[in-house]
C-alpha positions as MATLAB code, in Angstrom:
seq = 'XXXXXXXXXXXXXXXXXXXXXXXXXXXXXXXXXXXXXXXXXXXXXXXXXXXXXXXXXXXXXXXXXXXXXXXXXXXXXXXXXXXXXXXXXXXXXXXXXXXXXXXXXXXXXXXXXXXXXXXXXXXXXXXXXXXXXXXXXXXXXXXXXXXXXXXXXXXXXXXXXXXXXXXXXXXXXXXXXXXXXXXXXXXXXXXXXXXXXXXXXXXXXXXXXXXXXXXXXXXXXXXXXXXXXXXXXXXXXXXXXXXXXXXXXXXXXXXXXXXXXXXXXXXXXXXXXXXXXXXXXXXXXXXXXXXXXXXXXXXXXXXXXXXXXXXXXXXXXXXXX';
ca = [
      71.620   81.095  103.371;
      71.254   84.432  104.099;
      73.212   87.058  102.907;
      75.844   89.460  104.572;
      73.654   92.375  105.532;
      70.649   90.008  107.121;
      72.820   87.953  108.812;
      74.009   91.119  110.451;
      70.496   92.274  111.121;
      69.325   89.399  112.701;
      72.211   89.249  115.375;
      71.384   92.590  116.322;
      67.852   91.737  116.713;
      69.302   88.435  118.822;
      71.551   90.420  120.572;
      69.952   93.665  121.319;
      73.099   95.429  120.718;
      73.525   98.201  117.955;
      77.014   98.110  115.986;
      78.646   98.997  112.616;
      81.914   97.169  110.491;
      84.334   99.219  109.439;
      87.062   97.932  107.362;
      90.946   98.249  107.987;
      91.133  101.375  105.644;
      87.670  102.681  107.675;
      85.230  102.083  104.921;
      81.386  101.427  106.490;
      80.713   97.431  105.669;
      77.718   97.880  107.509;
      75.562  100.589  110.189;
      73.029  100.123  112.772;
      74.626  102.607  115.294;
      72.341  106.003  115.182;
      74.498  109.157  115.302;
      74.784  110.619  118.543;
      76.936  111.167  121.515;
      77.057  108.291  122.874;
      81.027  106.995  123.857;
      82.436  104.307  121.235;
      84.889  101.536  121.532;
      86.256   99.296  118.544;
      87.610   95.526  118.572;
      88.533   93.490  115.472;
      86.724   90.713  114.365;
      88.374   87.868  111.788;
      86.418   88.455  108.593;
      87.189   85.852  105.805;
      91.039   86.233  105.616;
      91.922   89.338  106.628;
      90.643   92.109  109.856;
      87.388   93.810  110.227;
      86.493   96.148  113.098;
      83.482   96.654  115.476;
      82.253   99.957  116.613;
      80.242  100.233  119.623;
      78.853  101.782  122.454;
      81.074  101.906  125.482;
      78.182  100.186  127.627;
      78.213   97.248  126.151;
      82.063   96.626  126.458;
      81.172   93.433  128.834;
      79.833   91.609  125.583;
      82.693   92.398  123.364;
      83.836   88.543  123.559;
      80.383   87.608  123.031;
      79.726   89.928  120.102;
      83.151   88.674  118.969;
      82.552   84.943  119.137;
      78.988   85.247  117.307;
      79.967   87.371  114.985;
      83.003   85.181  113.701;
      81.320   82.154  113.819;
      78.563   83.697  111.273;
      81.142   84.679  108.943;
      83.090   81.518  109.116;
      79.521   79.973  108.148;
      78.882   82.005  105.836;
      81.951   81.340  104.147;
      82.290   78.101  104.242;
      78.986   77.550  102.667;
      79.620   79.695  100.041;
      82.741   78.120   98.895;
      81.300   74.671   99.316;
      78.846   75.887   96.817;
      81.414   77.192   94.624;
      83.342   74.488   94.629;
      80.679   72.377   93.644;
      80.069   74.288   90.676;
      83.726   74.322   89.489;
      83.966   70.946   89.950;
      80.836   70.193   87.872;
      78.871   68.882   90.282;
      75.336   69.541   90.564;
      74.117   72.270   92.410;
      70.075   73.223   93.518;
      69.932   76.479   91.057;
      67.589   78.348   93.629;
      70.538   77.781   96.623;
      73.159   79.076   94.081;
      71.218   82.328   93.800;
      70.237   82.235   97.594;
      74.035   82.830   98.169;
      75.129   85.034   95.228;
      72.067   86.706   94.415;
      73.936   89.331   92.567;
      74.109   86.739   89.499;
      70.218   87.732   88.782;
      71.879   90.828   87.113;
      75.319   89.245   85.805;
      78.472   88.929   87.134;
      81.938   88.521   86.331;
      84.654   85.644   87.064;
      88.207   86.438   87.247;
      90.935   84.057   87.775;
      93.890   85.150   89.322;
      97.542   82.963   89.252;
     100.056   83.989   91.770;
     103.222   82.198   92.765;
     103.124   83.378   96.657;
     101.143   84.912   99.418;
      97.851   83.330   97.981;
      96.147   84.284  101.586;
      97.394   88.006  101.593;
      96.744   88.713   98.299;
      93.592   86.865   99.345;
      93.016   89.386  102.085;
      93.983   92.638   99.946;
      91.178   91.630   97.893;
      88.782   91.442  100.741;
      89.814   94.825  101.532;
      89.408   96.251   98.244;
      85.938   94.825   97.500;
      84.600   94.485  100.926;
      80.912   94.362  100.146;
      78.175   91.555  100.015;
      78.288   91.486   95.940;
      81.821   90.101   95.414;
      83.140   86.727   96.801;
      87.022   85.506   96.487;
      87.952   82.395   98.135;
      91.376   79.958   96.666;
      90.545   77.048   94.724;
      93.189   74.402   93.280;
      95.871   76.941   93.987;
      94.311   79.873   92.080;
      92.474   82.636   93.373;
      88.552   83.018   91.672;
      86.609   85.936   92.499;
      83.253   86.536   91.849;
      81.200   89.638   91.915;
      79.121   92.801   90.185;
      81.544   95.205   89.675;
      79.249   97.090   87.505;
      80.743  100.625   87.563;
      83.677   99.224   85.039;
      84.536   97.262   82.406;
      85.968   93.843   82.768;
      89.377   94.753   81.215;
      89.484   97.843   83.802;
      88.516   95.501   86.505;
      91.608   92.640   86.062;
      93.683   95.836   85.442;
      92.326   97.427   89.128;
      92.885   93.958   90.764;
      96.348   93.190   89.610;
      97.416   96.857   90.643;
      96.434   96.500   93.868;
      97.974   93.087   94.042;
     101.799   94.088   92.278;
     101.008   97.356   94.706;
     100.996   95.615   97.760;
     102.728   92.315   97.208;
     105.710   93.463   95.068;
     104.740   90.203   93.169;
     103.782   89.223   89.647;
     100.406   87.962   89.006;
      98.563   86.871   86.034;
      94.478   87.308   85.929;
      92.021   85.873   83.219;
      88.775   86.062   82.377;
      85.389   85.141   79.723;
      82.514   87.477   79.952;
      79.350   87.964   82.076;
      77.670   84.919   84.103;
      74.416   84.685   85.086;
      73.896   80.957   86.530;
      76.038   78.059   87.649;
      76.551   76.295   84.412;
      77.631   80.128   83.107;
      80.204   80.268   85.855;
      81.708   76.481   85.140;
      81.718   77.415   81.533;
      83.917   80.872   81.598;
      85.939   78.725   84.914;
      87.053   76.519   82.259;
      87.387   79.187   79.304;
      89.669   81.458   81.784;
      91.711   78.573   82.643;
      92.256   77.926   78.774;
      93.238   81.827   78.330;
      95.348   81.814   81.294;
      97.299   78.907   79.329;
      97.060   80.336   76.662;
      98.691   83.620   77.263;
     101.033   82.082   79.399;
     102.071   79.771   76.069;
     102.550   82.975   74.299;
     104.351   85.377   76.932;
     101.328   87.839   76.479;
     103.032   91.030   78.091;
      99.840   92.663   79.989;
      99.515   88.924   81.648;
      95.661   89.979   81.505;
      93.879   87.238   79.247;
      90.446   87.687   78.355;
      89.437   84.216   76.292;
      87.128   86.192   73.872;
      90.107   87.942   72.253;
      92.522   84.684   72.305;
      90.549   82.689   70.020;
      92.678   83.205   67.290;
      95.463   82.272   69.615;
      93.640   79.051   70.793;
      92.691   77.894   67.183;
      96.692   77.755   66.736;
      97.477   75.480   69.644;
      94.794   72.736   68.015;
      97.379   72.879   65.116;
      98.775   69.016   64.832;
     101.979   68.598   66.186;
     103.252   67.270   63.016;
     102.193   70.685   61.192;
     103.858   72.686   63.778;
     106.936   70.951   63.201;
     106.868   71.748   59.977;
     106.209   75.459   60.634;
     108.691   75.784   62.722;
     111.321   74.159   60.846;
     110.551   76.335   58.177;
     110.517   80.001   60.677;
     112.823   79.522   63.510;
     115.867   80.238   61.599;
     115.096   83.657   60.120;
     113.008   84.302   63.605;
     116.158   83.428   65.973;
     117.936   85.986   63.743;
     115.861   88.774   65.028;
     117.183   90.602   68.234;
     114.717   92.043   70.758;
     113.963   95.684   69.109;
     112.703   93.369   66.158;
     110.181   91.071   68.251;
     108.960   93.938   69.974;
     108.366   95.564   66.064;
     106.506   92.451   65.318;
     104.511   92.111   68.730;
     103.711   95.742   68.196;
     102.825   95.492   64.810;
      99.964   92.539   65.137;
      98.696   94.076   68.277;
      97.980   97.427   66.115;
      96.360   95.604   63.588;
      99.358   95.910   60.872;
      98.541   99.579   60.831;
     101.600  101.103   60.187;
     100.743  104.234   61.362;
      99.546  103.300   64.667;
     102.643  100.541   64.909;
     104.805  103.762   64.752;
     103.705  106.095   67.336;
     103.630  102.582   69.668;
     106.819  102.230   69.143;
     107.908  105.914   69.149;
     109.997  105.127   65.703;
     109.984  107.202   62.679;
     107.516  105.446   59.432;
     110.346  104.770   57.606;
     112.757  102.634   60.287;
     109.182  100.998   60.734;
     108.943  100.041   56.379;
     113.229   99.800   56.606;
     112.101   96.412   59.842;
     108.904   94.832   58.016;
     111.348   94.859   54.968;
     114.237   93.208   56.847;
     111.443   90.581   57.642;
     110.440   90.372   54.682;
     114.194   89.246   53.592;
     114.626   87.262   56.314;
     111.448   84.628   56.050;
     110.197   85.501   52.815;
     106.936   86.429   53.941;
     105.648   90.371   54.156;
     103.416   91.528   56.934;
     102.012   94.197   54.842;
      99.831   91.420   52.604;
      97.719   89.616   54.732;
      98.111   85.838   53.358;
     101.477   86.726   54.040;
     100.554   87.947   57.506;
      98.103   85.159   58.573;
     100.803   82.782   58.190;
     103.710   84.596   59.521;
     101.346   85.213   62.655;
     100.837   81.852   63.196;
     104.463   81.125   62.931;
     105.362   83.680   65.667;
     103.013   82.594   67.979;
     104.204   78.990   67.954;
     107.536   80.435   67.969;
     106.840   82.197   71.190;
     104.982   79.324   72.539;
     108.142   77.023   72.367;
     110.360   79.948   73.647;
     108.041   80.493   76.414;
     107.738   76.979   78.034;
     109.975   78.357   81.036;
     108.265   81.707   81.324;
     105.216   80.271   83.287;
     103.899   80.884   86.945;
];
């Protein structure tokens, strides 16, 4: 199949007409008009779900339906074999390696999978994301009620990337989203394997009411290693914590949440908090009295961490999208 840019190429060479794609916010998707002149007119075409426009000369305004019809039906192609492809590979199937590169060649040099959970307006968060990363290199199409896209994005990290997607999503759909991810892919049984991994972290940090609802699997592993914990242990655990732990108002959770994400550095846990050292020491003591265990040692802390997680795991059974 071929990509976006020849598949452009070779209608103007079918067509004999010269045009460029601009997107809705007038970013170039692609160019063959030379500068001159020459009078212009513009029409929209359907691109994938959302609106892309045409720029042309003025002469050739009698084949604007033409130019319209061809160039949506090479798109809708285009599309559809892509996500059949996709598809495919999320579902396990098996898929020729050489047409998997053939339609995201940009895997030869890595590429990142995000999964993105959102409650409403799949197709228009679906189309702000077509916007935002209009070029040949990224793909985003809905599958089982999630959104994956697929893509490059080499100029930042992955971190900075879900954080740049789910801004522009709560920016322009006033609605909460959650977005996971696993790493770099560079073939189809890379992109099943870090499909399944995000799905994990997006459970996973929905189990524990992770605040940045941004889940990269590669720092949850401590987090997953506690959910394998038998039920029967977990019972006991519990048993044993929820008392003291139900005690604790929302200043205190926060204190604790604060406090493992900082690595039990007390210093650090401070200034996060904007609290002075000693109402820091004056709430790990209180804990301390309360459960018996201090998060200053780190036997101590190991356990108590695993305690509050399951804790938050059976508080947050509601809290999910």
């Amino acid at each position: 199949m071929k990509d976006f840019t020849e598949s452009l190429l070779e209608t103007v060479r079918e067509t004999g007409v010269y045009f460029d794609l601009v997107s809705q916010e007038g970013n170039i998707l692609f160019k063959s008009l030379e500068d001159n002149d020459e009078k212009l007119i513009k029409f929209p075409v359907a691109f994938k779900y959302s609106v892309i426009y045409v720029i042309l000369p003025k002469k050739y305004e009698i084949l604007t339906s033409l130019l319209k019809y061809t160039l949506e039906s090479k798109f809708k192609d285009m599309n559809t074999r892509k996500e059949e492809i996709l598809y495919s590979i999320l579902s396990g199937d098996i898929v020729s390696p050489d047409e998997v590169l053939c339609n995201f060649p940009f895997l030869k040099h890595g590429a990142l999978l995000f999964l993105i959970k959102i409650r409403e307006n799949k197709e228009e968060a679906l189309a702000i994301l077509n916007e935002l990363y209009g070029e040949e290199d990224v793909f985003s199409t809905i599958y089982k009620g999630n959104i994956i896209i697929l893509g490059k994005f080499e100029d930042e990290t992955e971190d900075e990337t879900a954080n740049s997607i789910r801004d522009s999503l709560v920016t322009n759909l006033y609605s909460n989203c959650k977005i996971s991810y696993c790493g770099r892919v560079f073939n189809e049984k890379e992109i099943l394997n870090n499909y399944e991994k995000s799905k994990r972290a997006m459970y996973i940090g929905e189990c524990f009411g992770i605040k940045e609802e941004i889940y990269s699997y590669n720092s949850l592993i401590f987090e997953d290693i506690i959910l394998e914990v038998k039920d029967e242990k977990k019972k006991e655990i519990l048993e044993y914590f929820t008392f003291g732990l139900n005690k604790f108002d929302g200043d205190m959770i926060n204190t604790i949440d604060k406090f493992i994400k900082c690595d039990l550095n007390i210093s650090e846990t401070s200034k996060a908090l904007y609290i002075h050292r000693n109402t820091l020491i004056y709430r790990l003591d209180k804990i301390y009295k309360e459960t018996g265990y201090d998060l200053r040692k780190f036997k101590d802390a190991s356990v108590f961490i695993t305690a509050f997680l399951l804790w938050k795991g059976e508080k947050n059974k509601d809290n999910r999208l």
